[in-house]
Amino acid sequence: MITVTGATGNVGSRIVQRLRATGHDVRAVVGPGETFALAPGDGLEVVEADFGDAKAVQRAVDGADAYFLMSPPSERQVEWQRIQVAAAARAGVGRVVKLSAYDTGANSEWNMGRWHWDGELALRESGLPHAVLRPQYFQQNLLLDQAALRSGRLLTYIPADRPVGMVDAADIADTAAVLLTTEPLTGQIVVPTGPTTITTQDAADAISAVLGTGIEIDYVDTDRAWSELRAAGRPDWWIADLLNICQKSSAEVNDHVPSLTGHAARTIKDSAVSDLAAR
């Protein structure tokens, strides 16, 4: 049995699909009131758990051989991660894979970098066999607003000429599935990236080729971002982290995805085909 938290998310939903496709029993953890795309059945259990409810988290972990640990962006992230680690330790889980983020550390420039670091530290302190995923910027983030893309507009907070080692969420899921099932876990840090760096112009060109329409890049600079996102009700810490991610993500490209999964990392064109053409 493998417990997968965040099972409705970009990465978690794909992990569930990959594990089910390879015959593994999965317990998919969703938030209270969330709808899960797959119906429970043979080998698939769907449970609700609030990350702040230690008893509910414990029920989601108990009996699991492996655990995929994630926490959604929140000022309660440190608390939620430590609740999960404590539950996994009590349950004696044999392997834990944590979804972290780029540039984590005690002195990280961004809030979630420090919060993720605390979760990584909690795992190390627990003694649980584990691995940490620190993916770069998700390619899917550039494909979210499909209505805008189909009208010819790509809104982004990434400067047009900034190369980023973006990664497809599917490659993060594939990597996580391997770590949850076969790879020895030694506390290793895995940084999934795409096969090449990507600029927003590269993304616009790929989207244009898939949709058959011109794509104009609508770059939102810092001042405009603060104004519009505050007006939309986003908290200051969230805005600051978004801009940090978009303006400072690394251009690192490595072979972690192919070396673990056995297949090449997906390109931005692959992502555009999967997320746009299929719909």
Coordinates of C-alpha atoms in Angstrom, one line a residue, residues 143 198-213 215 267-273 276:
L143 CA -0.2 26.2 -19.6
I198 CA 13.3 27.1 -21.5
T199 CA 12.5 30.8 -21.9
T200 CA 8.9 32.1 -22.1
Q201 CA 9.6 32.7 -25.8
D202 CA 10.4 29.0 -26.2
A203 CA 7.1 28.2 -24.4
A204 CA 5.2 30.7 -26.6
D205 CA 6.6 29.1 -29.8
A206 CA 5.7 25.6 -28.6
I207 CA 2.2 26.6 -27.7
S208 CA 1.8 28.4 -31.0
A209 CA 2.8 25.3 -32.9
V210 CA 0.3 23.1 -31.0
L211 CA -2.6 25.5 -31.2
G212 CA -1.9 26.8 -34.7
T213 CA -2.2 30.5 -33.6
I215 CA 1.0 33.7 -29.0
T267 CA 10.1 19.1 -23.5
I268 CA 7.8 22.1 -23.4
K269 CA 6.4 21.0 -26.7
D270 CA 5.6 17.6 -25.2
S271 CA 3.8 19.3 -22.3
A272 CA 1.9 21.6 -24.7
V273 CA 0.7 18.6 -26.7
L276 CA -3.5 21.6 -24.8

